[in-house]
Coordinates of N, CA and C in Angstrom, one line a residue:
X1438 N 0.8 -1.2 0.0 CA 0.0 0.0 0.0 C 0.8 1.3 0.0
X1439 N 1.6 1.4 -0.3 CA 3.0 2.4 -0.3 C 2.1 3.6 -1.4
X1440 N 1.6 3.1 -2.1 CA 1.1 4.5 -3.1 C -0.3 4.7 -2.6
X1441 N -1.0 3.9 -1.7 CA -2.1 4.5 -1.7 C -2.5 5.1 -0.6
X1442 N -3.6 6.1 -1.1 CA -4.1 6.8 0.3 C -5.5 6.8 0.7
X1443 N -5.4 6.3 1.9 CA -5.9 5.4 2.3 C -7.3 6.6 2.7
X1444 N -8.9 5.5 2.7 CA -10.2 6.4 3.0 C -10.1 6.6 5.1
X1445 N -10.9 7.5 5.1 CA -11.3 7.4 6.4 C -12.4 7.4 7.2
X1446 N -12.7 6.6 8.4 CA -14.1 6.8 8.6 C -13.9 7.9 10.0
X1447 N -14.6 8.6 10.6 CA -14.8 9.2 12.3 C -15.3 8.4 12.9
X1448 N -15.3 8.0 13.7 CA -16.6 6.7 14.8 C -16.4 7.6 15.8
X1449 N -17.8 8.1 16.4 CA -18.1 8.7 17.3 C -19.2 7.8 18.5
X1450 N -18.5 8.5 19.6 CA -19.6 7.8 20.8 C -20.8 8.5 21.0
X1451 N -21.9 7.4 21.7 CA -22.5 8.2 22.6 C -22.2 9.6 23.3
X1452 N -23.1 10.0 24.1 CA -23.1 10.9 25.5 C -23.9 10.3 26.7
X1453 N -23.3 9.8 27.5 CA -22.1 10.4 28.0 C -21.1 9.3 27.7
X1454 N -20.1 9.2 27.0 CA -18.6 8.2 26.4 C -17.7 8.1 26.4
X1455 N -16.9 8.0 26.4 CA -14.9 8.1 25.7 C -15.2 7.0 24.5
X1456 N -13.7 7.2 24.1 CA -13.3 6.7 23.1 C -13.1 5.2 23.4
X1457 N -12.9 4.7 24.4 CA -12.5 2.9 24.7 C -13.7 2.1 24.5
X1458 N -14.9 3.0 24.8 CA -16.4 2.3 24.2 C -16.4 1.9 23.2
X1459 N -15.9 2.8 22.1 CA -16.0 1.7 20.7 C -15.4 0.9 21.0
X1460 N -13.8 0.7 21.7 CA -12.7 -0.3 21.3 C -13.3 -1.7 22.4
X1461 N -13.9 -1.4 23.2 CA -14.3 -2.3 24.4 C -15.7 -2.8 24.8
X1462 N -16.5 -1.8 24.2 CA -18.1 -2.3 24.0 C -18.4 -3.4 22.4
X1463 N -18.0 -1.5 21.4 CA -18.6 -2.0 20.5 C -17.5 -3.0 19.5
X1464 N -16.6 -3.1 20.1 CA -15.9 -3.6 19.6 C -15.3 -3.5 17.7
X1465 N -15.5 -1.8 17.6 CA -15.0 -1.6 16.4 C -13.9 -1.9 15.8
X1466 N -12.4 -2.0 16.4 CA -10.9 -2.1 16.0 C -11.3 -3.7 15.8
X1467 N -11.8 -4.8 16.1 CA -11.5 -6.1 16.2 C -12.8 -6.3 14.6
X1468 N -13.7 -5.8 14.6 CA -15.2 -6.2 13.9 C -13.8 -5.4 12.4
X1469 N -13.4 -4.3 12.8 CA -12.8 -3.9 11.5 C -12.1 -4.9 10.5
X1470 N -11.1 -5.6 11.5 CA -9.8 -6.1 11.2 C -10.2 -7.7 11.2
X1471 N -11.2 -7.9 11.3 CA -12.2 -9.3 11.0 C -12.7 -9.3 9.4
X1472 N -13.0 -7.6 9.1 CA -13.9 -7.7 8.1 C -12.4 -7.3 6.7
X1473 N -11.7 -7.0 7.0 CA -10.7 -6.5 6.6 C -9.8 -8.0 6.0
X1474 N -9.9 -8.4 6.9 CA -9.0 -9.6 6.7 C -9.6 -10.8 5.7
X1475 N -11.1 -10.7 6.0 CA -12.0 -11.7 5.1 C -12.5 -10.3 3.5
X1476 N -11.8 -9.3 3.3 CA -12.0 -8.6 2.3 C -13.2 -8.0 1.9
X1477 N -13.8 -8.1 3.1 CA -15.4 -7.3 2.9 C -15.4 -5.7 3.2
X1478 N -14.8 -5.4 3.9 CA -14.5 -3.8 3.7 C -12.8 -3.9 3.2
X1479 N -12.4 -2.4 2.6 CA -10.9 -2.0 2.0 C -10.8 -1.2 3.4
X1480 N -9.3 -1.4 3.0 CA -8.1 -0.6 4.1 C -8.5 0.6 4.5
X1481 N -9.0 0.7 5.8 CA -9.1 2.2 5.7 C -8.4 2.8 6.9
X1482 N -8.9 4.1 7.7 CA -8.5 4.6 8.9 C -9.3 4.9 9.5
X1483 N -9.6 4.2 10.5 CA -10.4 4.8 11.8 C -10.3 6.0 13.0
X1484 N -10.8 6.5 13.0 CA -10.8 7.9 14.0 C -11.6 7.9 15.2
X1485 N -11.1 7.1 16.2 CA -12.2 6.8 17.4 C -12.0 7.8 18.4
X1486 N -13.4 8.4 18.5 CA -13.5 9.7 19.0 C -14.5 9.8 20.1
X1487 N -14.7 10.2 21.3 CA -15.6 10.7 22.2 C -16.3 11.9 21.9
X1488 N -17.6 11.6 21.9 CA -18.3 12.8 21.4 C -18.4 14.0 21.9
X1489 N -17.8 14.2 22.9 CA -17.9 15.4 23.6 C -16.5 15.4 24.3
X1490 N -15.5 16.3 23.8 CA -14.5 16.3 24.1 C -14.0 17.1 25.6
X1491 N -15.3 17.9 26.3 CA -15.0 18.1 27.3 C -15.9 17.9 28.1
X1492 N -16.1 16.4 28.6 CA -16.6 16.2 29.5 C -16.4 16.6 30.6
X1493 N -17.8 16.8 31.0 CA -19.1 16.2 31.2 C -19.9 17.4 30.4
X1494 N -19.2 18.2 29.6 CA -20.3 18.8 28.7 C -21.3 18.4 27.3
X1495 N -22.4 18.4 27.5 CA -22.9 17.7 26.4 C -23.1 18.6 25.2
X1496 N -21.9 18.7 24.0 CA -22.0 20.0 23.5 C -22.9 19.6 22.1
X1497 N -23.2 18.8 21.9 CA -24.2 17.9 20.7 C -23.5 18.5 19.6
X1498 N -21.9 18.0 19.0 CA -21.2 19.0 18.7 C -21.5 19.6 17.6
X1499 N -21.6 20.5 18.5 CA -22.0 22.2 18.1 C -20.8 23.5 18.4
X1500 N -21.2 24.0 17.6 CA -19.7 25.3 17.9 C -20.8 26.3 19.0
X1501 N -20.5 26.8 20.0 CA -21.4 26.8 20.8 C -20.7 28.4 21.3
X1502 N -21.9 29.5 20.6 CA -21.3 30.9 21.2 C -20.8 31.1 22.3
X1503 N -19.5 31.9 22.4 CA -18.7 32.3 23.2 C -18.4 31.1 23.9
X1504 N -18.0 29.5 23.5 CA -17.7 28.2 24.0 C -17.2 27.7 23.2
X1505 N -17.0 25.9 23.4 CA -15.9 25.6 23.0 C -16.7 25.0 21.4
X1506 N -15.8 25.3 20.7 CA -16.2 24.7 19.2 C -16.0 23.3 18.8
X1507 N -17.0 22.4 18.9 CA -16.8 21.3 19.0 C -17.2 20.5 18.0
X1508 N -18.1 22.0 16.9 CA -18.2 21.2 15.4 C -17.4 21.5 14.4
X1509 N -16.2 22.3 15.0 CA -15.2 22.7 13.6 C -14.2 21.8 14.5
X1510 N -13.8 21.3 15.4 CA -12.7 20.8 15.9 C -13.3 19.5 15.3
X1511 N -14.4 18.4 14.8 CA -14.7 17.3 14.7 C -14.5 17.1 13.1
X1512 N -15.1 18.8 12.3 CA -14.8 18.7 11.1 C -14.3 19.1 10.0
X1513 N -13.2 20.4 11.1 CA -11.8 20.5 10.6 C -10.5 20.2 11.3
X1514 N -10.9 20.5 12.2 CA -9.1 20.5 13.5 C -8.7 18.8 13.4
X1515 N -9.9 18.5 13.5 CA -9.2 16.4 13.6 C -9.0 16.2 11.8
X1516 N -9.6 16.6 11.0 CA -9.3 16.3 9.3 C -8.1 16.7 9.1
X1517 N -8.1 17.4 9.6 CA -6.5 18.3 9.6 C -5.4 17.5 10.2
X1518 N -5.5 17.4 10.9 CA -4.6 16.3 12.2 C -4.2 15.0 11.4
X1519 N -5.2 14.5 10.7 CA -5.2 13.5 10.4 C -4.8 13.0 9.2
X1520 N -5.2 14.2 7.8 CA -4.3 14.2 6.9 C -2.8 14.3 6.9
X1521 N -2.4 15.5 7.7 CA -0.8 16.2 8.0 C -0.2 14.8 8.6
X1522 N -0.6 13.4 9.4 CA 0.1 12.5 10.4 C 0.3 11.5 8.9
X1523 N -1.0 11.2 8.4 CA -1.0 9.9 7.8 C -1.5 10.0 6.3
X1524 N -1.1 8.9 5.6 CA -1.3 8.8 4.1 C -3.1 8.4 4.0
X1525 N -3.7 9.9 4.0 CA -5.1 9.2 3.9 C -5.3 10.6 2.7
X1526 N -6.5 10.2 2.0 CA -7.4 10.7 0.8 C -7.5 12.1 1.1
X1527 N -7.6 13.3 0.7 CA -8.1 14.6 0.8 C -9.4 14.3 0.1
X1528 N -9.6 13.3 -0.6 CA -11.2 14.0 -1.2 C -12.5 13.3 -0.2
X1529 N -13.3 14.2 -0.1 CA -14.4 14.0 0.6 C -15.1 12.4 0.2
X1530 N -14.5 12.1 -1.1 CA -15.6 11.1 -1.4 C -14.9 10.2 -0.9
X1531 N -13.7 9.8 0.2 CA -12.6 9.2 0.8 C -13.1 9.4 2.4
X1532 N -13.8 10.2 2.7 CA -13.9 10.2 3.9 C -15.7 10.1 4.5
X1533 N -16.0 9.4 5.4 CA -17.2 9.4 6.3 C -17.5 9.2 8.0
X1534 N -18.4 9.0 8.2 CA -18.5 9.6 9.9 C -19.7 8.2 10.3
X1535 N -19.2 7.5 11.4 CA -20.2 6.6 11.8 C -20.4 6.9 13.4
X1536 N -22.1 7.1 14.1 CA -22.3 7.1 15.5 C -22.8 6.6 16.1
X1537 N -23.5 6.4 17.0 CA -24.3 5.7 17.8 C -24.9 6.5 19.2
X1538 N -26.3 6.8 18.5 CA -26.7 7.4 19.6 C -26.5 9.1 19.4
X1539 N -26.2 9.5 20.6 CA -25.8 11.3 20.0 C -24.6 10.7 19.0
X1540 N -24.0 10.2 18.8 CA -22.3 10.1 18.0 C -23.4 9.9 17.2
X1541 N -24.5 9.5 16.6 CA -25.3 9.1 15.5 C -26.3 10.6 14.3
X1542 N -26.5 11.2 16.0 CA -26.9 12.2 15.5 C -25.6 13.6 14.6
X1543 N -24.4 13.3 16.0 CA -23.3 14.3 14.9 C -23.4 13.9 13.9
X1544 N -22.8 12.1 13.6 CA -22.5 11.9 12.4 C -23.3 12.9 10.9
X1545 N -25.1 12.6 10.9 CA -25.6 12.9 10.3 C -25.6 14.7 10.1
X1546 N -25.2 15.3 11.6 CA -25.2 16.4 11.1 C -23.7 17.1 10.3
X1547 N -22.6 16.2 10.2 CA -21.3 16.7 9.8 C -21.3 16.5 8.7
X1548 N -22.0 15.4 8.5 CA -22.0 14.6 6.8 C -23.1 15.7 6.4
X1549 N -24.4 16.3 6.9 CA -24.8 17.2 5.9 C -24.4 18.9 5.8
X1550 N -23.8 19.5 7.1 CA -23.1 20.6 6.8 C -21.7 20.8 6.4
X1551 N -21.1 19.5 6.4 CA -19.5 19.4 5.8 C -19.7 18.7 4.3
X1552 N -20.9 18.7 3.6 CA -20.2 17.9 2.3 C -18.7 18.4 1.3
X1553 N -18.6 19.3 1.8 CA -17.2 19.4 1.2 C -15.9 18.4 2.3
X1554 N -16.5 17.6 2.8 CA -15.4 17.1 3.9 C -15.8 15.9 3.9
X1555 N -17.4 15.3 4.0 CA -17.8 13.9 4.6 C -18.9 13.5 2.9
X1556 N -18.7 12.3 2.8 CA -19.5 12.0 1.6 C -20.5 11.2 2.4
X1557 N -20.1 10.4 3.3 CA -21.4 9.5 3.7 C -21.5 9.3 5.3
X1558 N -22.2 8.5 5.6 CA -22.2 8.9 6.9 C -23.5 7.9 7.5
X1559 N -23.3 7.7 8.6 CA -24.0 6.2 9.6 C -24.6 6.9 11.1
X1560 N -25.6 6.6 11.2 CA -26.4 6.8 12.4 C -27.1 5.6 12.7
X1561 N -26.5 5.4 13.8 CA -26.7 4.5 14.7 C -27.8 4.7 15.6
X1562 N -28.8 4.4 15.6 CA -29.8 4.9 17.0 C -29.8 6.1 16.9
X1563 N -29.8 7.3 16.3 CA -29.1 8.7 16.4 C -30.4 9.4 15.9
X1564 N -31.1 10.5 16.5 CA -31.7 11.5 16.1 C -31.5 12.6 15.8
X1565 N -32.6 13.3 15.0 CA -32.1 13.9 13.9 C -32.9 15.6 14.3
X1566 N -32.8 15.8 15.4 CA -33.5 17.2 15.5 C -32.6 17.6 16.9
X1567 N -32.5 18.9 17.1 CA -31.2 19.8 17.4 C -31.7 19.8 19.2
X1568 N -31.4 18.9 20.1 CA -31.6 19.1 21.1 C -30.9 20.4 22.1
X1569 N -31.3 20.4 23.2 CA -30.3 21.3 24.6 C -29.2 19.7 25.2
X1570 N -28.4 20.4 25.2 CA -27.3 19.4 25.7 C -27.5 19.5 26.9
X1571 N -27.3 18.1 27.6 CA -27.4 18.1 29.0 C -25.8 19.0 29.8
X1572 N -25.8 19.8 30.6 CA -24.7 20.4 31.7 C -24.3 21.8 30.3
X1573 N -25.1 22.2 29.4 CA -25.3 23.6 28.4 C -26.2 23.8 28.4
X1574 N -26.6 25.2 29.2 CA -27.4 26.1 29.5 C -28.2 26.7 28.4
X1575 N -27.0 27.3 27.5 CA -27.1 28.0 26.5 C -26.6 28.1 25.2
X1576 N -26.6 26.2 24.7 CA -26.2 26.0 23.5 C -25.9 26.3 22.0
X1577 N -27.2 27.4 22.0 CA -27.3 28.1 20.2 C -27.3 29.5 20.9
X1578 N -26.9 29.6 22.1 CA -26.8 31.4 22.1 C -28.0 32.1 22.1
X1579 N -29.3 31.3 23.0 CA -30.3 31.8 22.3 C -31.2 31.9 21.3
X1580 N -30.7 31.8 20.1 CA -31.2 31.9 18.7 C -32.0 30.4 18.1
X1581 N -32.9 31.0 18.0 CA -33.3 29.6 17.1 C -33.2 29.6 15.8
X1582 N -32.3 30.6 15.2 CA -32.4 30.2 14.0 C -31.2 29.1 13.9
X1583 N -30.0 29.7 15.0 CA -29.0 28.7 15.0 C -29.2 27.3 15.3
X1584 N -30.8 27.1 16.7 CA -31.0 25.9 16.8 C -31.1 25.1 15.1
X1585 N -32.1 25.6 14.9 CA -32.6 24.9 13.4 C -31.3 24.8 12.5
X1586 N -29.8 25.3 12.3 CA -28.8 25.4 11.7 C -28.6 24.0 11.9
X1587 N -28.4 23.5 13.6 CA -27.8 22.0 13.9 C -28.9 20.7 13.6
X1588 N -29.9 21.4 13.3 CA -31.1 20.0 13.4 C -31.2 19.8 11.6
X1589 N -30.5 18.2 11.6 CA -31.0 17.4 10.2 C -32.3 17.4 9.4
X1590 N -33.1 17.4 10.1 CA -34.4 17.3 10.0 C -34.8 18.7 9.2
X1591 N -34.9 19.5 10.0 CA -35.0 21.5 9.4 C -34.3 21.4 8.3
X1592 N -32.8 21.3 8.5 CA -32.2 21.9 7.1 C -32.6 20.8 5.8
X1593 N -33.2 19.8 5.7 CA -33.8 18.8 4.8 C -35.1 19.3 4.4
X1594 N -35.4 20.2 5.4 CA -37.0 20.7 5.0 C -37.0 22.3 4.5
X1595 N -35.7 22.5 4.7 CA -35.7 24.5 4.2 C -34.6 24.4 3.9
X1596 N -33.3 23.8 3.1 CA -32.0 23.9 3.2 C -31.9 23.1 1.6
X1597 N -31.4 23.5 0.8 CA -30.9 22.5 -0.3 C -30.8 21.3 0.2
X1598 N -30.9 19.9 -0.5 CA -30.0 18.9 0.2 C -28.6 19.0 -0.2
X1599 N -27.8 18.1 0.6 CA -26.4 18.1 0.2 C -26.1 17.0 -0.6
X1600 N -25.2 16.4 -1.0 CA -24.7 15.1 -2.3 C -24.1 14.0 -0.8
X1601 N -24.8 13.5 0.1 CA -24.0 13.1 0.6 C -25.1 11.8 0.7
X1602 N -24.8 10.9 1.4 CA -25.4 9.5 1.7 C -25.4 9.1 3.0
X1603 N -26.5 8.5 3.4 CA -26.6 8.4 4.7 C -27.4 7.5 5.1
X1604 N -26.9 6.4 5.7 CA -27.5 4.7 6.3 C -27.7 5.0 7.8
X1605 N -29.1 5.1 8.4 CA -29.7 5.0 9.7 C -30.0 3.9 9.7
X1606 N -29.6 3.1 11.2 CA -30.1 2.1 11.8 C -31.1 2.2 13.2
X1607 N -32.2 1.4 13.4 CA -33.3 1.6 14.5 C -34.1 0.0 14.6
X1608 N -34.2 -0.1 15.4 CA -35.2 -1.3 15.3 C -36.7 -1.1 15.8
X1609 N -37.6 -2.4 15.0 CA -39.0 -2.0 15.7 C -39.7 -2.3 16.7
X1610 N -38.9 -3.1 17.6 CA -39.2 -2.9 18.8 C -38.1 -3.2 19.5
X1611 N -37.9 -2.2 20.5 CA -37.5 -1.7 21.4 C -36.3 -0.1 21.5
X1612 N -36.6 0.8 20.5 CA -35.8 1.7 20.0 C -37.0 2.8 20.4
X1613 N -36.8 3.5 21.1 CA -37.5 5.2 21.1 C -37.6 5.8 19.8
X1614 N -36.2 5.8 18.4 CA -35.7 6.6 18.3 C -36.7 6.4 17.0
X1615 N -36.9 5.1 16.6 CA -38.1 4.5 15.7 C -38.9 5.7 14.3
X1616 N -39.7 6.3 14.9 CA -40.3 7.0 14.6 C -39.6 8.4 13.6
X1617 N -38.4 9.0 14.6 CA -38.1 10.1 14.1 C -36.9 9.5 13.4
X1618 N -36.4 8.7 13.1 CA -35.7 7.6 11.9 C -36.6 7.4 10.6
X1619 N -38.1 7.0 10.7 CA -38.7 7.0 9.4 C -38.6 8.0 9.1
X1620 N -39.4 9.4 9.5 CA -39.8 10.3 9.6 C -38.3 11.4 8.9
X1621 N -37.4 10.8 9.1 CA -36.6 11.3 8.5 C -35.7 11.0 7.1
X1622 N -35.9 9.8 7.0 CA -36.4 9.1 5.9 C -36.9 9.7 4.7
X1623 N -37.9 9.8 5.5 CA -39.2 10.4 4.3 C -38.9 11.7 3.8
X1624 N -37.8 12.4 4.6 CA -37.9 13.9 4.4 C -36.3 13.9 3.6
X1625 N -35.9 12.9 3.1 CA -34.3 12.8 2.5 C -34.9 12.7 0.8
X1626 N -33.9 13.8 0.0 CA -34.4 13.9 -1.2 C -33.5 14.1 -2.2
X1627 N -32.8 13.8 -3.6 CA -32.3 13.9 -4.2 C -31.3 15.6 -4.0
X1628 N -30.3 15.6 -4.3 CA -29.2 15.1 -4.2 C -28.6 13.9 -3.0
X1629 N -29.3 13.9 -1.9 CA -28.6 13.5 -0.7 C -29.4 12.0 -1.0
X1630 N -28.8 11.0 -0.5 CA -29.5 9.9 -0.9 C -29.5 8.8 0.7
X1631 N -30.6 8.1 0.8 CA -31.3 7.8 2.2 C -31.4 6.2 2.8
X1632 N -30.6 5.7 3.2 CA -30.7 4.2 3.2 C -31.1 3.5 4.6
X1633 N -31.7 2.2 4.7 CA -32.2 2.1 6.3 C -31.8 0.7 6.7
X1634 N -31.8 0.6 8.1 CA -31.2 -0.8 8.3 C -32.2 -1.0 9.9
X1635 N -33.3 -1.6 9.3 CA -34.1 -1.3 10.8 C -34.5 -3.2 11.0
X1636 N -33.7 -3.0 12.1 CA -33.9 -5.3 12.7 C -34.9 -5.1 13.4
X1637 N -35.5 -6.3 13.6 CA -36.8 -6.6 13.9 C -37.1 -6.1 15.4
X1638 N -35.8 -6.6 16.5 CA -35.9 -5.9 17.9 C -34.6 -5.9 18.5
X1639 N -34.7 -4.4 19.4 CA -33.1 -4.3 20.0 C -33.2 -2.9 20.8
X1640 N -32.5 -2.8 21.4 CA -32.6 -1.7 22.4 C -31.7 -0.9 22.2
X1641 N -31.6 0.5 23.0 CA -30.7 1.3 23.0 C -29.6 1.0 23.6
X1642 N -29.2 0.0 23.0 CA -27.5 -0.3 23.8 C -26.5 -1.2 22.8
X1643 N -25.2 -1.3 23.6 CA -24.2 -1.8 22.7 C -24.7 -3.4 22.3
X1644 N -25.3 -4.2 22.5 CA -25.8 -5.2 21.9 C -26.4 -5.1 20.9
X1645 N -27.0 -4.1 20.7 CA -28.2 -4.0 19.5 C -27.0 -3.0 18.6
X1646 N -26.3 -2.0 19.0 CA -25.1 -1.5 17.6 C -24.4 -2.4 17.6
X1647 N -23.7 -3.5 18.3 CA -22.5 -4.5 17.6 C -23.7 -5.2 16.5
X1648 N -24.7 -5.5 16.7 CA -25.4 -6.4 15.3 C -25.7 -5.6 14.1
X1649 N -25.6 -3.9 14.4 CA -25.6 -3.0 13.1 C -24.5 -3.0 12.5
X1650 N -22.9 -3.3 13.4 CA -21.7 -2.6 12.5 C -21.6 -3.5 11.8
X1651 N -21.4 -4.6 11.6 CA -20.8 -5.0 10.3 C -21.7 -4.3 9.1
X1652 N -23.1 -4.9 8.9 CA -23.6 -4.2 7.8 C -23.0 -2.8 7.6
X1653 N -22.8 -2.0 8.6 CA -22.9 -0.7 8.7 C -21.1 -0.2 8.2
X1654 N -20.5 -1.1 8.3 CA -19.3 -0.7 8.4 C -18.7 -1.8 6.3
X1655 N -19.4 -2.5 5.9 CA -19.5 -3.2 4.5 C -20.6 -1.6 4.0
X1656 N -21.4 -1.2 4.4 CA -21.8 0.0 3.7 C -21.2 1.3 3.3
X1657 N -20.7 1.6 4.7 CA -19.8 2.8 4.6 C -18.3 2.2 3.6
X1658 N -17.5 1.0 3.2 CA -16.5 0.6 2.6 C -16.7 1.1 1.3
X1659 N -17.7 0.5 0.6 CA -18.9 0.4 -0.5 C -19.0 1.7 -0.9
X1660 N -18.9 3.1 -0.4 CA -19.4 4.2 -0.6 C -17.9 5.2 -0.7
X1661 N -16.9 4.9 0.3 CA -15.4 5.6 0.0 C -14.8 5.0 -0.7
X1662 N -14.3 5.8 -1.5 CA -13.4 5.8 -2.4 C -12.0 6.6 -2.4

């Protein structure tokens, strides 16, 4: 692999998380290098990340007036980091974002306000409308127009779509998140294209995302280039 440069995915956690959840719950580094090895996904780079980089703040990463910026540090300051260390792809259609839970909801929202940066993108359990972060008072600064900036949902309903791609997973019984997963679905429209991975039953926990990643992680392969 000496000439090539290699794609990349972000895997992002829940809230509240670190980064050893993927490597120790969901077991991403091992489910990778399983699927790698048997040729079902290509070589890529993983970027295992805690979704809130200053915990115990729940910044639902958002660049968050007069606070810490937690959506340009996820989807420039680490792209950055990460090109300048290692032989990976500059082009967007090389790079994507997988989460679980709030990490499901960033995903979706990086992949549709960075399409110059993320081509595709995985939500896991993840919802798609712009919550108050738990231990932030004062997330959007007040403004709701900025609320509506962070929520997937709004900018799909008043916003061009973006060229990007995007696989939710939910199940139909035992998932809350169910509902605002169709519902989002339905509101995904050319350019941006909408794909679903809903099992029959599973809960909001790492048992029910270890039986999403492989599919989820053969999709996202399938889509970087």
């Amino acid at each position: 692999y000496r000439r090539v440069r290699f794609p990349v995915v972000l895997a992002l956690t829940g809230y509240p998380g670190m980064a050893g959840g993927l490597v120790h719950r969901l077991g991403l580094p091992d489910v990778a290098a399983r699927l790698l090895a048997a040729r079902q996904i290509r070589p890529t780079v993983f970027v295992m990340l805690g979704v809130s980089p200053l915990m115990p703040l729940d910044t639902e990463c958002t660049d968050i007036p007069a606070g810490p910026q937690v959506e340009s540090f996820l989807a420039q300051d680490v792209p950055r980091a990460i090109q300048q260390t290692f032989r990976v792809t500059a082009s967007p259609a090389g790079w994507g974002v997988i989460g679980y839970s709030t990490g499901g909801y960033c995903a979706t929202k990086l992949a549709m306000m960075y399409p110059d940066r993320f081509s595709a993108a995985v939500s896991m359990a993840g919802y798609y409308q712009a919550y108050r972060g738990q231990f932030v008072p004062n997330l959007w600064g007040g403004s709701l127009a900025y609320r509506h900036e962070n929520s997937p949902d709004w900018r799909l309903l008043h916003l061009p779509a973006p060229p990007v791609s995007v696989l939710v997973t939910s199940s139909k019984v035992g998932e809350r998140s169910l509902p605002g997963t169709l519902a989002f679905l339905r509101e995904i429209h050319p350019p941006m294209r909408g794909y679903s991975l809903i099992i029959p039953q599973g809960g909001h926990n790492f048992q029910t995302w270890s039986r999403e990643l492989v599919p989820s992680l053969e999709w996202l392969s399938r889509r970087l280039i």
